[in-house]
PDB file of C-alpha atoms in Angstrom:
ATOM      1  CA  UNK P  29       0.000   0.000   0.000  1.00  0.00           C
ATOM      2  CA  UNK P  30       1.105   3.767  -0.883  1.00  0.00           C
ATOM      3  CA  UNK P  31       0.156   6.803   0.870  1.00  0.00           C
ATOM      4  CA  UNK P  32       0.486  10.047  -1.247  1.00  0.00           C
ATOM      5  CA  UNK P  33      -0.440  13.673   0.337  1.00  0.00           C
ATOM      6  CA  UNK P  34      -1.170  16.263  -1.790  1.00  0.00           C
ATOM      7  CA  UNK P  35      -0.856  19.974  -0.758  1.00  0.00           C
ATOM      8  CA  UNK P  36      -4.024  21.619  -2.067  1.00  0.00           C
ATOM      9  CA  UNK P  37      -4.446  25.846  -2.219  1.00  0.00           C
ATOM     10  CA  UNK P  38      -7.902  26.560  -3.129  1.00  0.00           C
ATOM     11  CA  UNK P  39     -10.314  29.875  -3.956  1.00  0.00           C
ATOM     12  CA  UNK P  40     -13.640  29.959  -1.866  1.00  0.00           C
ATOM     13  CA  UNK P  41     -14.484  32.922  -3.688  1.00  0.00           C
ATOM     14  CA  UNK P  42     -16.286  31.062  -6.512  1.00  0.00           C
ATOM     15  CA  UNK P  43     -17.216  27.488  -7.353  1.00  0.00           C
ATOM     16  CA  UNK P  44     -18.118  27.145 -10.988  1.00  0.00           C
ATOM     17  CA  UNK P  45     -15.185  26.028 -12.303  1.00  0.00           C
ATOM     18  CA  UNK P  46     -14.427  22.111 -13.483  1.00  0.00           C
ATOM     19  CA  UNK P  47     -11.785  21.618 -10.675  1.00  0.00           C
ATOM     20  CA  UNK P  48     -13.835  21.756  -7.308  1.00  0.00           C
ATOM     21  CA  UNK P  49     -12.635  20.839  -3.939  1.00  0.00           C
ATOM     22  CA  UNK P  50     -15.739  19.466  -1.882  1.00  0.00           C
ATOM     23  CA  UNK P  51     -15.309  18.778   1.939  1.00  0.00           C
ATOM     24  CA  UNK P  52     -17.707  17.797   4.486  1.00  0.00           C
ATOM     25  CA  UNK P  53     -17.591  18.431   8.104  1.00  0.00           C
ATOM     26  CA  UNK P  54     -18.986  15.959  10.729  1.00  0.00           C
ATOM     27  CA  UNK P  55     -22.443  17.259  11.054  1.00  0.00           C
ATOM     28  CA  UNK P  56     -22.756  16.824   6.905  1.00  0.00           C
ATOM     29  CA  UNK P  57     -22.361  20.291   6.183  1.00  0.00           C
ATOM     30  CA  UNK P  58     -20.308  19.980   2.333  1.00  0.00           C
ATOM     31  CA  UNK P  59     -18.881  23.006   0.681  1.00  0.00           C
ATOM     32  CA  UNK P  60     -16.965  22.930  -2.741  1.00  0.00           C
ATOM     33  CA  UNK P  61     -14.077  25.311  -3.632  1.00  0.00           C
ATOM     34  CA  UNK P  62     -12.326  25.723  -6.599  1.00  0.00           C
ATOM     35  CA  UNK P  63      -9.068  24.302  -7.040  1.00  0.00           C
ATOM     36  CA  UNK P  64      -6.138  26.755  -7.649  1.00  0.00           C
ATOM     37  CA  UNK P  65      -3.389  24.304  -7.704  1.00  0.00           C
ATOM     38  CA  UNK P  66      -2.360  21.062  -6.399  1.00  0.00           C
ATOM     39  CA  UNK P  67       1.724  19.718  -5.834  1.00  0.00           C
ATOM     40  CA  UNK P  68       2.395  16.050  -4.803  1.00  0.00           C
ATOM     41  CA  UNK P  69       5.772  16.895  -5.114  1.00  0.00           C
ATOM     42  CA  UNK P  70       6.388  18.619  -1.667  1.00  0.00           C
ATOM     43  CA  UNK P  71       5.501  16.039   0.404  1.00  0.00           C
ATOM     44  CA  UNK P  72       6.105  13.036  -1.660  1.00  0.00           C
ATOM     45  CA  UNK P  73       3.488   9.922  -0.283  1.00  0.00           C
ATOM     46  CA  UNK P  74       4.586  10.459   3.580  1.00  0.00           C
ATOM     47  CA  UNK P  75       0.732  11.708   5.154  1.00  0.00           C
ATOM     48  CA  UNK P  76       1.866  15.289   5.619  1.00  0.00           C
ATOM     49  CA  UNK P  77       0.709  15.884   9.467  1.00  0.00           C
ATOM     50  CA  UNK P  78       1.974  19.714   9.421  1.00  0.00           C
ATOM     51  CA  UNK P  79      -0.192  22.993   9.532  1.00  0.00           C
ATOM     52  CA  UNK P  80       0.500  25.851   6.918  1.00  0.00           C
ATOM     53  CA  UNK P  81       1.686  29.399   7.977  1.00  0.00           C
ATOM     54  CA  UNK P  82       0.298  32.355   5.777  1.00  0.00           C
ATOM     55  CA  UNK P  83       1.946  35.397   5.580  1.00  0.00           C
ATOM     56  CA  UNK P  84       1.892  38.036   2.544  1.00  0.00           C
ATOM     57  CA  UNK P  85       0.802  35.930   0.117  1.00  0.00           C
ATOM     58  CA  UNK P  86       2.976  32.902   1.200  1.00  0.00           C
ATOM     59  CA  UNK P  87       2.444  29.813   2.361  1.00  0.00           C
ATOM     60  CA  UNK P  88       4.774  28.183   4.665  1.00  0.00           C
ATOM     61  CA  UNK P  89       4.797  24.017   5.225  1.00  0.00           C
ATOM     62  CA  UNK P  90       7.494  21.536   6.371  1.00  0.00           C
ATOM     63  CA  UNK P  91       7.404  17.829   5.354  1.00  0.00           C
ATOM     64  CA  UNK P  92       9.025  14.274   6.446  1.00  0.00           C
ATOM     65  CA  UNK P  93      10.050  11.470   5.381  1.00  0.00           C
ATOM     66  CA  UNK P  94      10.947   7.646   6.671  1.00  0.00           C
ATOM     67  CA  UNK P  95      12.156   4.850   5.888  1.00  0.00           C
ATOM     68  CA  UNK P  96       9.463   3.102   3.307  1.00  0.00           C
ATOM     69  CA  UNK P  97       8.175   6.490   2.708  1.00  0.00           C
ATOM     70  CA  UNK P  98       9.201   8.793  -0.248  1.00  0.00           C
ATOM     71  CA  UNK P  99       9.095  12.726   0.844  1.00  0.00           C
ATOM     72  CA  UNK P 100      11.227  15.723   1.666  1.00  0.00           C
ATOM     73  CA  UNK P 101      13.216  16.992   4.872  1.00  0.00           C
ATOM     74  CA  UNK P 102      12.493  20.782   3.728  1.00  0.00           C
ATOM     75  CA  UNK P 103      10.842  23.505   5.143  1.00  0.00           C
ATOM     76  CA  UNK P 104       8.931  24.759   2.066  1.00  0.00           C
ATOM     77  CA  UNK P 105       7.539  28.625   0.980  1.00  0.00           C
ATOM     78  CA  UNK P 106       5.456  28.741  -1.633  1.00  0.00           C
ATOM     79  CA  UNK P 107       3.537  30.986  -3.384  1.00  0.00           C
ATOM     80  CA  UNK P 108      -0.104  30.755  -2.561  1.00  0.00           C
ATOM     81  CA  UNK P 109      -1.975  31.947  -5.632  1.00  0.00           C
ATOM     82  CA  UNK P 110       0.377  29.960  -8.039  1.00  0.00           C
ATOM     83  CA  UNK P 111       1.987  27.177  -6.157  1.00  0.00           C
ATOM     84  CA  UNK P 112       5.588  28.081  -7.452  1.00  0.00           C
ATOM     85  CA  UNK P 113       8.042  26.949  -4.360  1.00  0.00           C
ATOM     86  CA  UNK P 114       9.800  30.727  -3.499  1.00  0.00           C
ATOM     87  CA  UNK P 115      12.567  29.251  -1.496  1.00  0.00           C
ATOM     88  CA  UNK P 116      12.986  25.300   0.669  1.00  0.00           C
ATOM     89  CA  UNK P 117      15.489  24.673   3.418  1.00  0.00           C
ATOM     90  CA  UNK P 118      16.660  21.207   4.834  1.00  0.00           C
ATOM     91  CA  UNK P 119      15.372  20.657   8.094  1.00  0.00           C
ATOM     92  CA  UNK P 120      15.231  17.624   8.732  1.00  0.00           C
ATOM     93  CA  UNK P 121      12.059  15.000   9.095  1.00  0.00           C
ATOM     94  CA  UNK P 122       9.433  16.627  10.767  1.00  0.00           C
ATOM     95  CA  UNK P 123       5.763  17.240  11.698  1.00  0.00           C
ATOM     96  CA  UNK P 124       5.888  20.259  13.565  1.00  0.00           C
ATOM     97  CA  UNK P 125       4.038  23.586  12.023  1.00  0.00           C
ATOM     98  CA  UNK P 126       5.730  27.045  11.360  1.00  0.00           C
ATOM     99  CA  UNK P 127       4.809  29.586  13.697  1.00  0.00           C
ATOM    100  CA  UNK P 128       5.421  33.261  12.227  1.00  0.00           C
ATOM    101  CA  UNK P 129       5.742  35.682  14.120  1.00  0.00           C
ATOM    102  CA  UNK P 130       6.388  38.928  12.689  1.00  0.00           C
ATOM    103  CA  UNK P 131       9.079  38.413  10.455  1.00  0.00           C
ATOM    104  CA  UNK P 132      10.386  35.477  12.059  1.00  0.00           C
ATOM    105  CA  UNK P 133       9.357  32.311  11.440  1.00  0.00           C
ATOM    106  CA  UNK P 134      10.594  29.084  13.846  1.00  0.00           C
ATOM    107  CA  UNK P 135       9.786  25.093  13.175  1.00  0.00           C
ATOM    108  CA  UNK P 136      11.121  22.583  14.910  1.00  0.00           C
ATOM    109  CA  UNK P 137      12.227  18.676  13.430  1.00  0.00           C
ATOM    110  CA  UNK P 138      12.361  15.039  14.623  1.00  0.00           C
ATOM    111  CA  UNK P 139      11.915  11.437  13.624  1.00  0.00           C
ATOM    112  CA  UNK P 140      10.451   8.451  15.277  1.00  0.00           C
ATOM    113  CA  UNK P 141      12.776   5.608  16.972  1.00  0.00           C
ATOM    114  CA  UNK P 142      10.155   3.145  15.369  1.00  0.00           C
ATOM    115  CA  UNK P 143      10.292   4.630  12.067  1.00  0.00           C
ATOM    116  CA  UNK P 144      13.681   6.116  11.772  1.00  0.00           C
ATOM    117  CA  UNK P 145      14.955   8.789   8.648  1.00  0.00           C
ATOM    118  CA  UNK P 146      18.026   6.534   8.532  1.00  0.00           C
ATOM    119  CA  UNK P 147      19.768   8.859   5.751  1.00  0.00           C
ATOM    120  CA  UNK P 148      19.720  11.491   7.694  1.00  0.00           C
ATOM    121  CA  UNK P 149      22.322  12.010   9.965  1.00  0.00           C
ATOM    122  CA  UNK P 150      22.404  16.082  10.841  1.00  0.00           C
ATOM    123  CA  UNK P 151      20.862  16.982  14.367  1.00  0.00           C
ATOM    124  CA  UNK P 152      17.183  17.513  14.716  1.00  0.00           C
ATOM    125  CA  UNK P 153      16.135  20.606  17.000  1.00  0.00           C
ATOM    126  CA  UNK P 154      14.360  24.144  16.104  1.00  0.00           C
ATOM    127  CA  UNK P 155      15.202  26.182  13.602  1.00  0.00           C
ATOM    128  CA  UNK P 156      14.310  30.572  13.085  1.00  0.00           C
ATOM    129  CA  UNK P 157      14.534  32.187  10.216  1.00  0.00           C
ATOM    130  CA  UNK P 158      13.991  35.987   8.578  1.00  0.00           C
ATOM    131  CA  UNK P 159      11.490  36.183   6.416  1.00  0.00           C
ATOM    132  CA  UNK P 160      11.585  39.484   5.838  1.00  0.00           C
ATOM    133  CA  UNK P 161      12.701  39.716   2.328  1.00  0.00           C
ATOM    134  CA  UNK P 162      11.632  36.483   1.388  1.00  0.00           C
ATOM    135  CA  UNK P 163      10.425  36.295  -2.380  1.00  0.00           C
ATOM    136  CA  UNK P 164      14.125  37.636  -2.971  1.00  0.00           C
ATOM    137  CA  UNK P 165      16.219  36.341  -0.566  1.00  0.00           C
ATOM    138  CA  UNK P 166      14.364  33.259   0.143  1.00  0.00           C
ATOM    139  CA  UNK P 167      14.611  31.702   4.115  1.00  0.00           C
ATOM    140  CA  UNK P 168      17.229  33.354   5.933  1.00  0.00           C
ATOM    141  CA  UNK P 169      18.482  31.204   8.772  1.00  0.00           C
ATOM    142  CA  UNK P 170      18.769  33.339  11.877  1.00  0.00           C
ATOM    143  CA  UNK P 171      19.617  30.438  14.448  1.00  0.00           C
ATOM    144  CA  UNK P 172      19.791  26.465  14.803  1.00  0.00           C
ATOM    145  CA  UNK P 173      19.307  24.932  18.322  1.00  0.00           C
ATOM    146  CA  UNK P 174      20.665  21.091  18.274  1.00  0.00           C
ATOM    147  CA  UNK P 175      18.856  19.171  20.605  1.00  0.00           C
ATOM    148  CA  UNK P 176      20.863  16.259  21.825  1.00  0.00           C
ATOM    149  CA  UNK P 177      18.428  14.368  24.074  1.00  0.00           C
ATOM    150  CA  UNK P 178      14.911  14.785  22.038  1.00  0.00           C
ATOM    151  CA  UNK P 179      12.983  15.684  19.221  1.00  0.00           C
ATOM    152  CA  UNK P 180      10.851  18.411  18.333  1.00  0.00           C
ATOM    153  CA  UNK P 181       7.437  17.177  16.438  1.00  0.00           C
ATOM    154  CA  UNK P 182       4.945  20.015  17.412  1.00  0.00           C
ATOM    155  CA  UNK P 183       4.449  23.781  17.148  1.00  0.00           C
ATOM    156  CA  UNK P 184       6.921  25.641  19.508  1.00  0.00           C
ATOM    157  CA  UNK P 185       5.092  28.672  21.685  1.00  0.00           C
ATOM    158  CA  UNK P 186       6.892  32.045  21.720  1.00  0.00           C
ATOM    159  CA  UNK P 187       6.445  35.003  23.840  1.00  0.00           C
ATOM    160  CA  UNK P 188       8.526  38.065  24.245  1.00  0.00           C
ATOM    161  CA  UNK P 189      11.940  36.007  25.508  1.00  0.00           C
ATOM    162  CA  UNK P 190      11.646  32.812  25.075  1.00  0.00           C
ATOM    163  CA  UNK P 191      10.602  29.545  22.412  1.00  0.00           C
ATOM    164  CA  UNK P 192       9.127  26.728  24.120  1.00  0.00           C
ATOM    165  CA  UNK P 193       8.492  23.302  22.978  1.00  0.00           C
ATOM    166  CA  UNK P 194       7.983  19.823  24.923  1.00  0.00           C
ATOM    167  CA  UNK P 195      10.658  17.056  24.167  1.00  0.00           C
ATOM    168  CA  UNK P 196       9.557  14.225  21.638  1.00  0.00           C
ATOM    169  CA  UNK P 197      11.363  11.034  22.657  1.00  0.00           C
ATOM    170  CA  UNK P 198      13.067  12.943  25.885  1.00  0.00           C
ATOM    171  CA  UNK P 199      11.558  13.891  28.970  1.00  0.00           C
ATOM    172  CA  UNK P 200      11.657  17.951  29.330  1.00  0.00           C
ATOM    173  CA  UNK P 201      10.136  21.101  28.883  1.00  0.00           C
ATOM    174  CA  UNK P 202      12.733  23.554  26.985  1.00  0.00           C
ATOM    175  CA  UNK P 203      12.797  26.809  27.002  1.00  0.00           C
ATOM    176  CA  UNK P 204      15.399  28.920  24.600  1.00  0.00           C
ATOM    177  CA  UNK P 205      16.198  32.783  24.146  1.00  0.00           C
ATOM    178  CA  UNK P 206      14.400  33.962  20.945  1.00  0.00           C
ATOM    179  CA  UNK P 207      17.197  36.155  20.093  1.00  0.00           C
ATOM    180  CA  UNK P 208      19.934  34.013  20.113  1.00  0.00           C
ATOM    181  CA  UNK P 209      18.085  30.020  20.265  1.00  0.00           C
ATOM    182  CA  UNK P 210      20.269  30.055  23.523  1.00  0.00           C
ATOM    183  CA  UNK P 211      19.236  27.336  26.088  1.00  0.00           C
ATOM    184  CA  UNK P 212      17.284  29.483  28.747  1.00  0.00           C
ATOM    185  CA  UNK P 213      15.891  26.558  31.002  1.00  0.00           C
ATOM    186  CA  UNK P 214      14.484  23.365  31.167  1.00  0.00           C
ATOM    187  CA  UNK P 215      12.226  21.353  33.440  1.00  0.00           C
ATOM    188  CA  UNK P 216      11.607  17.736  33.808  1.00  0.00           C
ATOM    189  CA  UNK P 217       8.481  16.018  32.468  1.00  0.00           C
ATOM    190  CA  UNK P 218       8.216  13.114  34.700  1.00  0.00           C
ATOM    191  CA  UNK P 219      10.340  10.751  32.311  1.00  0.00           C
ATOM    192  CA  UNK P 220       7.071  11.179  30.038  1.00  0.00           C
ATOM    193  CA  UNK P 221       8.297  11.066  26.190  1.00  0.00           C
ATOM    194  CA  UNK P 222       5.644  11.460  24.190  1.00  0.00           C
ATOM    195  CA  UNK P 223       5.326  14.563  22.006  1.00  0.00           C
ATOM    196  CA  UNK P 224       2.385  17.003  23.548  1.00  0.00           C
ATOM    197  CA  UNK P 225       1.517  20.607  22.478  1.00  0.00           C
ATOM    198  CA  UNK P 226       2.212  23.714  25.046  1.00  0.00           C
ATOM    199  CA  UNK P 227      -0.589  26.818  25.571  1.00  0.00           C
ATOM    200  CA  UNK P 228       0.421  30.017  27.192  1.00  0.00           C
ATOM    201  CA  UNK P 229      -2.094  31.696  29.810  1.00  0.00           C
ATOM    202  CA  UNK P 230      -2.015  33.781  32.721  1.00  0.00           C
ATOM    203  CA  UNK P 231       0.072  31.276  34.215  1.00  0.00           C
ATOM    204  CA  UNK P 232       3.048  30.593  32.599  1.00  0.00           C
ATOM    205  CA  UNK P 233       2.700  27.471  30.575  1.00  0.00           C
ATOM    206  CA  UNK P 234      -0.464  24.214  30.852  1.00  0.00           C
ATOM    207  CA  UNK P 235       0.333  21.419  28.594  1.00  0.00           C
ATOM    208  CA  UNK P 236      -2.628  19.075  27.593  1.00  0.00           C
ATOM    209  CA  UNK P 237      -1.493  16.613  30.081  1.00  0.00           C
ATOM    210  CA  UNK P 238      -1.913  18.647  32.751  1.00  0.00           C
ATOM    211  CA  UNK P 239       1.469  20.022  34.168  1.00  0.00           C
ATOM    212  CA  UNK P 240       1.716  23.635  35.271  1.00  0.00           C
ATOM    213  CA  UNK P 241       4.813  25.994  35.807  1.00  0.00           C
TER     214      UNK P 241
END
């Protein structure tokens, strides 16, 4: 069995055309869009599990790859009316979304121990970049942060100081310095390595799982 995903971009300002996109929610609502373009190429037949970032008319997705599965390690920028790729950078396997913020856009990367990227042999971690300038001078890589002891499969959370993101395959909470992806702090999730996603409130950070700091 294959598994191809297919990165759609549709208009939902008219749906008249030949090429309709119809999708139907869970109480049976359907609506149909037409179909602007459509690219199998980005992420190859690996199910694509990231979210796109949108900013200024560009779209902004990351895709993986394992072993049995054909795809790309790149963080991708594409144009959203025409589907021309603007700029791709090698990141690594990964699930984890692009969070913009700004002009600064950050992603994080990471495999699975049970379903390993075995050509890849770089460091996985979170990545910033400028984006600025970026239909001429494509992703600018501000700052790498190597993580040694885990993976990084979900959307990091940013405030003013700091990136955080929860440890796939490790066991801590990391904090780093926006400005430089300088280690800030961590804190240890109870030897619990499964990936889990991080909200900001009044208090300063409640995973899904429960754990307050």
């Amino acid at each position: 069995l294959s598994r191809t995903t297919i990165t759609y971009a549709i208009d939902k300002t008219t749906s008249d055309k030949d090429s309709v996109l119809i999708y139907a929610n869970k109480t049976g609502d359907a609506r149909g869009y037409d179909l602007l373009w459509k690219d199998n190429n980005i992420t190859g037949n690996w199910p694509e599990e990231s979210i796109v970032a949108y900013k200024d008319g560009v779209a902004y997705i990351d895709s993986g790859t394992h072993d049995g599965y054909v795809g790309n390690r790149d963080l991708f920028a594409i144009d959203a009316l025409t589907g021309e790729i603007i700029s791709r950078y090698s990141i690594g396997s990964g699930y984890a979304s692009p969070v913009i913020d700004g002009n600064t856009l950050y992603v994080g990367s990471g495999d699975e121990s049970w379903d390993i990227d075995t050509p890849w042999t770089n460091p996985y971690g979170v990545f910033s970049f400028d984006i600025s300038n970026i239909r001429t001078q494509g992703l600018v890589l501000n700052w790498f942060y190597a993580d040694d002891t885990g993976k990084v499969p979900e959307a990091v959370l940013i405030d003013t100081n700091h990136v955080y993101y929860a440890q796939f395959e490790g066991t801590h909470l990391v904090a780093l310095n926006r400005t430089d992806g300088s280690l800030a702090w961590t804190f240890s999730k109870a030897n619990y390595s499964s990936n889990f996603n991080l909200l900001l409130g009044g208090k300063t950070d409640l995973t899904r799982y429960g754990y307050i700091l």
